[in-house]
XYZ file of C-alpha atoms in Angstrom:
751
model
C 125.694 98.518 84.138
C 124.881 97.290 87.444
C 121.776 95.236 87.340
C 120.086 96.403 90.700
C 117.129 94.212 90.139
C 119.099 90.790 90.709
C 120.559 91.752 94.027
C 118.791 90.072 96.929
C 116.964 91.882 99.688
C 119.595 91.670 102.351
C 122.336 92.797 100.055
C 119.792 95.810 99.011
C 119.428 96.493 102.869
C 123.278 96.615 103.314
C 123.765 98.643 100.203
C 121.141 101.253 101.665
C 123.104 101.664 104.663
C 126.680 101.655 102.805
C 125.338 104.483 100.447
C 124.137 106.467 103.195
C 127.384 106.283 104.915
C 129.333 106.800 101.654
C 127.485 110.222 101.253
C 127.894 111.311 104.868
C 131.807 110.219 104.751
C 132.050 111.980 101.317
C 133.351 108.873 99.630
C 131.759 109.434 96.295
C 133.662 110.662 93.294
C 132.667 113.349 90.946
C 133.501 113.147 87.054
C 133.058 116.136 84.573
C 132.249 115.867 81.168
C 132.702 119.186 79.179
C 130.472 121.190 76.798
C 131.780 122.717 73.778
C 130.773 125.808 71.579
C 130.451 124.043 68.203
C 131.340 127.289 66.336
C 134.561 128.224 68.273
C 135.463 124.770 69.706
C 135.895 126.535 73.099
C 134.978 124.723 76.220
C 131.934 126.419 78.030
C 131.187 124.529 80.823
C 130.994 120.745 82.455
C 128.317 118.337 83.537
C 128.640 116.943 86.936
C 128.459 113.042 87.270
C 128.497 111.222 90.638
C 129.960 107.900 90.673
C 130.404 105.396 93.718
C 133.075 102.767 94.097
C 131.324 99.884 95.945
C 133.421 97.188 97.371
C 131.757 94.497 95.614
C 130.277 95.981 92.529
C 132.932 98.356 91.712
C 132.717 101.673 90.156
C 128.836 102.212 89.770
C 127.773 104.539 86.970
C 125.435 107.627 87.616
C 122.205 105.669 86.335
C 122.878 102.883 89.229
C 123.741 105.279 91.820
C 120.637 107.159 91.042
C 118.418 104.006 91.139
C 119.985 103.128 94.433
C 119.573 106.787 96.014
C 115.884 106.669 95.130
C 115.314 103.264 96.444
C 116.970 103.827 99.707
C 115.382 107.296 100.276
C 118.470 109.396 100.189
C 118.285 111.033 96.923
C 117.954 114.452 98.339
C 120.964 113.858 100.684
C 122.995 112.761 97.499
C 122.012 115.650 95.527
C 122.586 118.052 98.102
C 126.074 116.646 98.452
C 126.798 116.729 94.736
C 125.756 120.460 94.545
C 127.812 121.384 97.236
C 130.975 119.302 95.862
C 130.261 120.801 92.289
C 130.057 124.669 93.248
C 133.170 124.227 95.452
C 135.224 122.572 92.434
C 133.749 125.438 90.131
C 135.110 128.036 92.706
C 138.575 126.300 92.949
C 138.766 126.353 89.137
C 138.110 130.080 89.170
C 140.713 130.595 91.766
C 143.400 128.681 89.770
C 142.388 130.481 86.652
C 140.937 127.707 84.848
C 137.689 129.059 83.816
C 135.183 130.473 84.722
C 133.094 127.381 83.744
C 129.354 126.826 84.121
C 129.139 123.873 86.318
C 125.817 121.856 85.474
C 124.091 119.583 87.719
C 121.023 117.216 86.818
C 118.515 117.101 89.481
C 115.713 114.596 89.863
C 111.934 115.736 90.319
C 112.476 115.157 94.182
C 114.668 118.269 94.395
C 112.126 120.633 92.718
C 109.214 119.100 94.932
C 111.103 119.679 98.145
C 110.082 122.660 100.197
C 112.729 125.391 100.828
C 114.983 124.032 97.506
C 115.638 127.559 96.313
C 117.030 128.348 100.008
C 119.062 125.415 99.867
C 120.725 126.440 96.404
C 121.288 130.110 97.982
C 123.145 128.569 101.084
C 125.355 126.336 98.969
C 126.463 129.125 96.649
C 127.147 131.342 99.730
C 129.346 128.529 101.435
C 131.169 128.034 98.147
C 131.439 131.595 97.030
C 130.593 130.463 93.568
C 128.932 133.567 91.289
C 125.365 132.088 90.638
C 125.577 132.667 86.996
C 128.159 129.773 87.005
C 125.830 127.201 88.300
C 123.551 125.342 85.792
C 120.676 123.168 86.960
C 119.434 120.554 84.602
C 115.607 119.559 85.045
C 114.139 117.039 83.020
C 111.039 118.097 81.020
C 107.759 117.608 83.203
C 104.105 117.096 82.488
C 102.059 119.979 81.917
C 99.933 119.384 85.017
C 103.198 119.866 87.198
C 103.820 123.196 85.070
C 102.622 125.672 87.970
C 104.538 124.036 90.878
C 107.815 123.821 88.488
C 107.516 127.431 87.134
C 107.284 128.692 90.788
C 110.637 126.962 91.666
C 112.302 127.966 88.567
C 111.158 131.553 89.206
C 112.951 131.704 92.556
C 116.252 129.859 90.881
C 116.284 132.787 88.203
C 115.973 135.457 90.705
C 119.075 134.060 92.551
C 120.797 134.275 89.005
C 121.224 130.596 88.601
C 120.972 129.277 85.154
C 118.358 126.431 84.142
C 118.690 123.942 81.474
C 115.747 121.779 80.106
C 116.882 118.225 80.011
C 116.017 115.395 77.567
C 114.373 118.012 75.384
C 112.296 116.121 72.513
C 112.060 112.902 74.719
C 108.620 113.893 76.014
C 105.668 115.442 74.482
C 105.435 119.292 75.595
C 103.411 122.023 74.186
C 104.963 125.316 72.927
C 102.848 127.737 75.303
C 104.408 125.695 78.211
C 107.743 125.842 76.933
C 107.650 129.479 76.555
C 106.559 129.774 80.140
C 109.802 128.072 81.315
C 112.577 130.448 82.266
C 115.133 128.295 80.893
C 118.456 129.663 79.433
C 119.154 126.278 77.474
C 117.319 123.314 76.103
C 119.312 119.872 75.947
C 118.524 117.609 73.127
C 117.805 114.084 73.967
C 120.842 112.043 72.810
C 118.582 109.496 70.922
C 117.437 112.456 68.555
C 121.040 113.135 67.708
C 121.900 109.850 67.041
C 118.887 108.787 64.982
C 119.198 111.898 62.940
C 122.036 110.574 61.164
C 119.991 107.809 59.539
C 116.303 109.124 59.746
C 115.390 112.184 57.959
C 112.183 112.724 60.153
C 114.560 112.702 63.327
C 116.693 115.364 61.592
C 113.665 117.411 60.965
C 112.880 117.140 64.471
C 116.166 118.446 65.395
C 115.903 121.331 62.982
C 112.409 122.160 64.348
C 113.830 122.202 68.030
C 116.723 124.313 67.199
C 114.198 126.597 65.295
C 112.095 126.783 68.426
C 114.986 127.526 70.749
C 116.316 130.489 68.485
C 112.699 131.793 68.386
C 112.750 131.866 72.309
C 116.305 133.150 72.595
C 117.680 129.999 74.177
C 120.633 128.012 73.482
C 120.869 124.395 72.448
C 122.986 121.847 73.714
C 123.492 118.334 71.729
C 124.090 115.438 74.403
C 125.533 112.002 73.354
C 127.790 113.173 70.433
C 129.723 110.125 69.608
C 131.163 110.536 66.099
C 132.593 113.245 63.796
C 129.657 113.046 61.624
C 127.271 113.739 64.299
C 129.202 116.851 65.078
C 129.592 117.980 61.740
C 125.835 117.600 61.121
C 124.988 119.592 64.254
C 127.437 122.366 63.017
C 125.630 122.582 59.856
C 122.391 123.067 61.680
C 123.863 125.844 63.673
C 123.479 123.882 67.282
C 125.179 126.138 69.843
C 126.953 123.376 72.280
C 127.975 119.642 72.013
C 128.751 117.205 74.454
C 129.818 113.617 74.213
C 132.837 111.210 74.302
C 133.614 112.306 70.810
C 134.790 115.668 72.245
C 135.980 114.242 75.745
C 134.878 111.653 77.963
C 134.139 112.233 81.541
C 137.406 113.152 83.697
C 138.079 113.630 87.295
C 138.870 117.463 88.073
C 142.710 117.341 87.773
C 142.224 115.133 84.651
C 140.310 117.560 82.869
C 142.479 120.552 83.701
C 145.524 118.531 82.323
C 143.561 117.513 79.300
C 142.332 120.890 78.174
C 145.725 122.535 78.766
C 147.770 119.778 77.208
C 145.232 120.206 73.896
C 145.307 123.812 74.146
C 141.574 124.160 74.335
C 140.258 127.651 74.953
C 137.395 128.486 77.663
C 135.142 130.763 76.494
C 132.055 132.587 78.181
C 128.989 130.183 78.158
C 126.837 132.759 76.186
C 129.553 134.105 73.828
C 127.839 132.666 70.737
C 124.260 133.531 71.581
C 125.343 137.159 72.225
C 127.126 137.230 69.131
C 124.236 136.079 67.205
C 121.863 138.480 68.814
C 124.089 141.476 67.733
C 124.893 140.355 64.142
C 121.279 139.096 63.331
C 119.123 141.698 65.185
C 116.819 142.222 61.898
C 115.986 138.657 61.270
C 115.831 137.667 64.891
C 113.200 140.588 65.466
C 111.138 139.037 62.659
C 111.248 135.728 64.185
C 110.706 136.901 67.821
C 107.594 138.839 66.646
C 105.374 135.480 66.464
C 106.428 134.236 69.920
C 104.263 133.815 72.830
C 106.271 135.796 74.941
C 108.257 139.255 74.517
C 112.021 140.043 73.828
C 113.360 143.375 73.931
C 116.742 145.045 74.150
C 118.235 148.255 75.434
C 121.346 150.399 75.729
C 122.656 153.143 78.023
C 123.111 156.455 76.251
C 124.296 159.482 78.017
C 123.167 157.830 81.372
C 119.840 156.967 80.160
C 118.278 153.426 79.200
C 116.967 153.446 75.728
C 115.066 150.602 74.140
C 116.555 149.279 70.829
C 113.998 146.846 69.754
C 110.968 144.778 71.191
C 108.730 141.974 69.605
C 106.464 139.125 70.707
C 102.831 138.429 71.270
C 103.118 139.548 74.871
C 103.647 142.880 73.979
C 100.365 143.556 72.280
C 98.634 141.688 75.319
C 99.912 144.370 77.474
C 98.563 147.085 75.016
C 101.833 148.368 73.740
C 103.353 148.325 70.387
C 106.863 148.235 68.961
C 106.719 151.934 68.099
C 105.900 152.861 71.585
C 108.579 151.159 73.043
C 111.728 151.412 70.640
C 113.576 154.761 71.286
C 111.642 155.377 74.754
C 112.965 155.181 78.309
C 111.233 153.285 81.191
C 109.523 156.380 82.561
C 107.870 156.961 79.196
C 106.164 153.442 79.373
C 105.320 152.965 83.118
C 104.622 154.886 86.126
C 107.692 156.636 87.509
C 107.802 154.516 90.735
C 107.679 151.291 88.567
C 110.442 152.845 86.132
C 112.706 153.576 89.203
C 112.429 150.089 90.307
C 113.119 148.318 87.083
C 115.987 150.910 86.467
C 117.880 149.188 89.146
C 117.757 145.807 87.469
C 118.595 147.528 84.045
C 121.638 148.922 85.987
C 122.702 145.420 87.201
C 122.503 144.002 83.684
C 124.210 146.934 82.046
C 127.058 146.418 84.586
C 127.818 142.788 83.548
C 125.599 140.866 85.770
C 123.926 137.874 83.879
C 120.644 136.454 84.056
C 119.015 139.225 86.012
C 115.354 138.671 86.648
C 112.542 140.509 87.911
C 108.511 140.497 87.777
C 106.458 143.314 86.231
C 102.713 144.070 85.655
C 101.158 146.298 82.909
C 97.512 146.681 82.277
C 96.674 143.531 84.785
C 99.089 141.395 82.648
C 102.043 139.924 84.924
C 105.408 138.866 83.264
C 108.835 137.610 84.228
C 111.659 139.192 82.592
C 115.290 137.680 82.404
C 118.159 140.448 81.453
C 121.234 139.046 79.960
C 124.253 141.520 78.724
C 125.814 141.153 75.346
C 129.546 141.808 75.356
C 131.752 142.844 72.794
C 135.532 142.977 73.277
C 134.929 142.618 77.149
C 132.338 145.570 77.322
C 128.488 145.515 77.733
C 127.359 146.495 74.059
C 123.542 145.813 74.768
C 121.311 144.039 77.159
C 118.837 141.521 75.767
C 115.548 140.873 77.873
C 113.198 137.695 77.560
C 109.829 137.862 79.074
C 107.114 135.202 79.593
C 103.595 135.707 80.732
C 102.969 134.601 84.313
C 99.513 136.247 84.723
C 97.764 132.651 85.404
C 100.725 131.485 87.546
C 100.176 134.654 89.638
C 96.251 134.209 89.945
C 97.020 130.465 90.770
C 99.319 131.538 93.611
C 96.812 134.057 94.979
C 94.159 131.512 94.866
C 96.470 128.964 96.620
C 97.639 131.731 98.946
C 94.067 132.530 100.024
C 93.089 128.808 100.499
C 96.326 128.188 102.405
C 95.426 131.205 104.690
C 92.152 129.633 105.711
C 93.810 126.363 106.679
C 96.848 127.963 108.338
C 94.679 130.126 110.480
C 92.926 126.860 111.496
C 96.071 124.815 111.936
C 98.108 127.546 113.697
C 95.329 127.840 116.401
C 94.767 124.583 117.653
C 96.389 123.021 120.674
C 97.626 119.851 118.926
C 100.831 119.922 117.067
C 100.842 119.211 113.388
C 103.951 118.250 111.774
C 104.580 117.742 107.954
C 107.108 115.176 106.994
C 108.303 114.459 103.360
C 108.803 111.274 101.806
C 112.547 111.115 102.713
C 111.915 111.712 106.324
C 112.683 115.307 106.488
C 110.276 117.831 108.574
C 108.966 120.505 106.205
C 106.164 122.202 108.634
C 105.575 122.465 112.408
C 102.652 124.388 113.933
C 103.127 127.008 116.254
C 101.479 124.953 119.107
C 104.765 123.207 119.454
C 105.797 126.177 121.603
C 102.932 125.705 124.189
C 103.553 121.849 124.403
C 107.344 121.706 124.236
C 108.188 125.361 124.975
C 110.551 125.234 121.553
C 110.182 127.098 118.531
C 108.856 125.543 115.157
C 112.224 126.134 113.507
C 114.007 123.903 116.093
C 112.722 120.931 113.920
C 112.263 122.473 110.286
C 114.314 120.858 107.579
C 115.754 118.232 109.791
C 115.664 114.449 109.321
C 113.594 112.592 112.011
C 116.871 110.764 113.139
C 118.368 114.044 114.010
C 115.166 114.932 116.136
C 114.238 111.839 117.988
C 116.293 109.497 120.175
C 117.154 105.917 118.797
C 114.563 104.326 120.844
C 111.687 106.587 119.941
C 112.914 106.921 116.214
C 112.431 103.134 115.799
C 108.780 103.225 116.745
C 107.841 106.591 114.743
C 109.816 105.366 111.768
C 108.335 102.167 111.610
C 104.755 104.061 111.697
C 105.904 106.255 109.081
C 106.913 103.391 106.687
C 103.623 101.776 107.384
C 101.647 104.873 106.250
C 103.924 105.231 103.166
C 103.435 101.456 102.276
C 99.969 100.675 103.058
C 98.661 104.394 102.549
C 96.566 104.354 105.410
C 96.400 106.322 108.783
C 98.345 104.853 111.588
C 98.996 105.957 115.099
C 101.788 105.474 117.729
C 102.862 106.652 121.013
C 106.367 107.921 121.922
C 108.059 110.215 124.493
C 109.603 113.512 124.100
C 111.778 115.594 126.473
C 110.168 119.034 127.556
C 112.485 122.146 127.642
C 112.616 121.841 131.289
C 113.843 118.396 131.232
C 110.424 116.450 132.096
C 109.287 113.635 130.053
C 106.040 114.093 127.872
C 104.121 111.125 126.448
C 102.659 111.965 123.080
C 100.260 110.334 120.767
C 100.939 110.701 116.871
C 98.195 109.921 114.286
C 99.852 110.033 110.909
C 97.734 110.259 107.558
C 99.225 109.995 104.038
C 99.060 112.844 101.538
C 99.195 111.619 97.822
C 99.630 113.105 94.635
C 97.528 112.525 91.169
C 99.530 109.394 90.652
C 98.515 107.850 94.039
C 102.202 108.255 95.290
C 102.720 109.433 99.106
C 104.478 112.685 98.915
C 104.177 113.793 102.701
C 102.999 112.354 105.961
C 100.708 114.751 108.194
C 101.072 113.654 111.740
C 98.632 115.119 114.352
C 100.370 114.955 117.813
C 98.593 115.454 120.999
C 100.037 115.594 124.381
C 98.540 112.359 126.343
C 101.133 112.750 129.423
C 98.199 113.743 131.768
C 95.785 111.090 130.426
C 98.506 108.382 130.759
C 99.330 109.409 134.438
C 95.660 109.431 135.440
C 95.474 105.924 133.783
C 98.547 104.662 135.725
C 96.975 106.235 138.840
C 93.612 104.070 138.397
C 95.520 100.930 137.655
C 97.272 101.376 140.875
C 94.016 102.134 142.639
C 92.582 98.847 140.906
C 95.634 96.943 142.337
C 94.929 98.378 145.884
C 91.307 97.348 145.570
C 92.291 93.652 144.486
C 94.736 93.781 147.630
C 91.861 94.818 149.814
C 89.771 92.267 148.317
C 92.199 89.501 148.774
C 92.943 90.770 152.301
C 89.139 90.743 153.128
C 88.710 87.318 151.754
C 91.838 85.899 153.554
C 90.497 87.275 156.951
C 87.181 85.914 156.242
C 88.331 82.452 155.417
C 90.742 82.354 158.357
C 88.239 83.541 160.815
C 85.992 80.291 160.578
C 88.755 77.795 161.289
C 89.995 79.961 164.328
C 86.565 80.276 165.758
C 86.190 76.672 165.919
C 89.706 76.163 167.323
C 88.910 78.933 169.976
C 85.740 77.052 171.075
C 87.611 73.798 171.432
C 90.480 75.227 173.325
C 87.832 76.721 175.771
C 86.356 73.198 176.050
C 89.685 71.882 177.031
C 90.213 74.543 179.852
C 87.218 73.232 181.590
C 88.277 69.627 181.220
C 85.567 69.007 178.808
C 87.225 67.468 176.212
C 87.231 64.478 174.049
C 89.721 62.892 171.545
C 87.689 63.748 168.575
C 88.284 67.474 169.504
C 91.827 66.939 168.473
C 90.990 65.608 165.184
C 88.612 68.638 164.430
C 91.147 71.137 165.776
C 93.962 69.538 163.422
C 91.634 69.504 160.457
C 90.911 73.340 160.900
C 94.736 73.790 161.122
C 95.245 71.922 157.904
C 92.623 74.288 156.456
C 94.463 77.525 157.784
C 97.839 76.114 156.058
C 96.121 75.363 152.849
C 94.618 79.051 152.689
C 97.992 80.638 153.534
C 100.016 78.549 151.295
C 97.649 79.381 148.106
C 97.791 82.898 149.109
C 101.446 82.974 149.380
C 101.940 81.204 146.028
C 99.528 83.603 144.490
C 101.380 86.735 145.731
C 105.002 86.024 145.709
C 107.453 86.674 142.672
C 108.315 82.917 141.455
C 111.340 82.263 139.147
C 110.509 80.151 135.938
C 112.159 77.096 134.697
C 111.341 77.149 130.882
C 112.446 74.157 128.637
C 111.337 72.403 125.821
C 108.845 69.659 126.717
C 107.087 67.051 124.316
C 103.431 67.905 124.949
C 102.022 64.267 124.483
C 104.315 62.931 127.030
C 103.692 65.624 129.556
C 99.827 65.055 129.186
C 100.396 61.460 129.448
C 102.243 61.713 132.766
C 99.549 64.122 134.104
C 96.828 61.685 133.241
C 98.507 58.784 134.810
C 98.856 60.598 138.285
C 95.189 61.687 138.102
C 94.111 58.130 137.179
C 95.872 56.555 139.881
C 94.121 58.812 142.489
C 90.561 58.448 140.964
C 90.318 54.689 139.966
C 86.459 55.265 139.262
C 87.111 57.482 136.498
C 88.447 56.771 132.946
C 90.738 59.190 131.457
C 90.512 59.091 127.462
C 93.456 60.782 125.792
C 93.295 61.921 122.113
C 96.621 63.452 120.927
C 97.325 62.203 117.240
C 97.604 65.832 116.271
C 100.432 66.718 118.648
C 102.581 63.532 119.035
C 105.673 65.372 118.028
C 104.697 68.824 119.053
C 107.207 70.493 121.449
C 106.304 73.130 123.848
C 108.406 75.976 125.550
C 107.057 75.737 129.148
C 107.688 75.485 132.804
C 106.778 71.684 133.212
C 106.166 72.149 137.273
C 103.523 74.925 136.655
C 101.803 73.181 133.657
C 101.394 69.910 135.668
C 99.936 71.806 138.461
C 97.646 73.381 135.886
C 96.309 70.342 134.398
C 96.112 68.254 137.683
C 93.897 70.937 139.161
C 91.629 71.050 136.148
C 91.397 67.329 135.945
C 90.759 67.124 139.790
C 87.862 69.595 139.426
C 86.604 67.331 136.700
C 86.813 64.136 138.860
C 85.132 66.057 141.716
C 82.233 67.001 139.573
C 81.616 63.127 138.765
C 81.444 61.554 142.374
C 79.965 58.445 140.787
C 82.945 58.277 138.202
C 82.751 58.284 134.565
C 84.871 59.113 131.445
C 86.611 62.359 131.100
C 88.128 62.997 127.581
C 91.301 64.893 126.965
C 92.209 66.287 123.441
C 95.143 68.216 122.092
C 95.336 69.697 118.868
C 97.038 72.478 116.907
C 95.059 75.812 116.483
C 96.568 77.768 113.538
C 100.218 77.465 112.844
C 101.356 79.001 116.336
C 99.137 77.693 118.980
C 98.021 74.393 120.630
C 94.706 73.744 122.279
C 94.204 71.122 125.282
C 90.508 70.419 125.709
C 89.246 68.689 129.090
C 85.602 67.606 128.773
C 83.534 66.006 131.637
C 79.965 64.883 132.063
C 79.447 66.347 135.655
C 77.170 68.481 137.305
C 78.152 71.588 135.351
C 77.856 75.371 136.164
C 75.186 78.103 135.583
C 76.143 81.229 133.259
C 76.234 83.380 136.385
C 78.814 81.134 138.215
C 80.871 80.853 134.876
C 81.197 84.689 134.843
C 82.776 84.585 138.406
C 85.297 81.842 137.717
C 88.886 82.897 138.728
C 87.746 85.320 141.161
C 89.483 85.171 144.635
C 87.465 83.370 147.376
C 84.813 82.267 144.930
C 84.131 78.377 144.600
C 81.836 75.976 143.855
C 83.094 73.609 146.591
C 81.897 73.576 150.344
C 85.215 74.673 151.654
C 86.890 75.831 148.466
C 88.763 79.211 148.470
C 88.889 79.767 144.616
C 92.475 80.632 144.962
C 93.370 77.462 142.956
C 91.622 78.368 139.828
C 93.123 82.118 140.239
C 96.415 80.571 140.431
C 95.657 78.313 137.156
C 94.703 81.866 135.400
C 98.078 83.313 136.648
C 100.262 80.426 135.445
C 98.486 80.092 131.954
C 99.134 83.923 131.762
C 102.722 83.477 132.460
C 103.047 81.161 129.546
C 101.067 83.905 127.137
C 98.399 81.493 126.757
C 94.525 81.845 127.662
C 91.820 79.614 129.016
C 87.980 79.338 128.301
C 85.184 77.606 130.237
C 81.927 76.286 128.606
C 79.412 74.604 130.710
C 75.739 74.171 131.440
C 74.034 72.506 134.396
C 73.679 68.844 134.299
C 75.602 68.708 131.073
C 79.126 68.979 132.141
C 82.052 71.323 131.776
C 84.521 71.771 128.979
C 87.619 73.601 129.690
C 90.043 74.784 126.553
C 93.564 76.093 127.398
C 95.403 77.763 124.298
C 99.166 77.803 124.669
C 101.859 79.307 122.288
C 104.239 76.979 120.416
C 106.904 79.627 120.346
C 108.841 81.107 123.200
C 106.689 83.483 125.265
C 107.710 86.950 125.455
C 109.902 87.731 128.639
C 111.030 83.857 128.648
C 114.920 83.009 128.765
């Protein structure tokens, strides 16, 4: 067996994708292991076993394949493929005259928990043209708290005519009342019971008890895992119905199975042959046993065009207020009202015509029951029909209570404007509220039973799928935004808030998404952002006009003096200074607004700061720049060297100007967390008030006499281009401290 837990995560991720592709491309292989009638030695059916030939690990057995399918979330896709392939093969055997055989498929609890499972089975049967009575679904025993949901699904399957087998019987504890309510045709013994019965007398008693229970309920018993002649002989002595295991035949491919059976001359017999013979031969003894069962069993024959009941027994008979004497020898019209008798007669007729596993629901004196009719054949003709009934009164009440509760919630859900979507744990859409018509102008059926990957585009799928997985993993609500196309071709922006739906074991079974159309809101926010940008542009333009007006006024006055020959040489110096001021304002404005290409590369942070400090120190000999960079000696920064030099030169120049009498300026660099570095510049200058600190970075706001404020605004912009941040702290008379935080990794959008 492949040990899945020893495979590393990368291999598992790749295996998930490989398995999905193998299912889609139909690269799996089906093997078939027969069931044999232990009385006639005839083959009655086969169990389907799926295997996958992996490129690295070889042929994976069903157990390993099932583990991988559950882990990767494709278990439902795998089981649907197996069902479809098995039904197709069963029909092919019928067409070539090999059979008919019952094809048995073992299903996980995921299948019975999924919405629309019975519809899926009906669709597969219709596509393959396999008669429903030749499909058997094996379900593992479930705990009693899951009984109501399980019985509901099984009842739907029985109405289709599909056979049901309760797998691993005896492995898990189960009560007799619960077992009597399960409309199963067979009980399949746990292989461990059969093997241990050879050496353990207590286990042999357990097998005898299981067989007695099955006979009482009119169900066949299959013994799985028969590996030796001694085991087969013991099962024969105990009058077990069917046997399966390597002693009889190992799992084979379809063609190999046909060749093996024909070469050995093995006969194929109807799956219910032995049960039907025993029902006919042991009528009296069976009636005595059935009289003590929780349900009800009765039989009827057709005589002179009328259906006459031949026997009836079981505690359910007394609960509905009847006695065997009232039923035996009577017709339906003698027992129930005429309209109800006509309705049930149609089912009686179908069973009498040879249709197996005909089911219907009935009610007498407020007691509801589910009846399953099976014809008993003798020499190819129906001799009698046996019916098995189970009490479903509590189930019907629970369903009605659930229906009323669901109706109240559905009324609320279907009348809100937001879209409500339910998605199962495998990513399939199980419900869409009618409001999708108002939002997208499409019907809810457009999305039902489809996987998310077939509903959303690849770009939107990645965002939504990540949110879906986070909800399942963290079991907490999450929200995301994604776009979707309207029927008219326009693009809608939707906000989806998902919440997990957990079962009693705290496992996430479904995720409920509340989807709201945010298109108008997003467009309004975009419009407001554009208006904000226009406001900033207007503010910049007004500031530039104001700053330029002062130098131009001065220059204009001196030009007028020159025209009157009233001039001095110092006038030219003043005019030139004003021109320089104009040039500085325009240069800063152009730098702020133009799109610049960045030249990012790795730089040693300590060397970069040392070179900047040397430049500033040379320009300010009365000041002392003190560097502390022990923590970042070998730290490399992904940056635009020219921009960062401009940033720190500007910050250091401001510190120098705040200390006209000179003094010490401390430059500190240290790591902040594992992915950031902090550069701190601290001076002992005049400082700033809290009001001034709040306005730092605004255009044309400056603490200097002729400052424009654009220099600090450019500093903010360049730090933002590096995905960094800047923080000022100051107090009047106590100096100013600037902290610049820069990421150590490449900022987003850099090459």
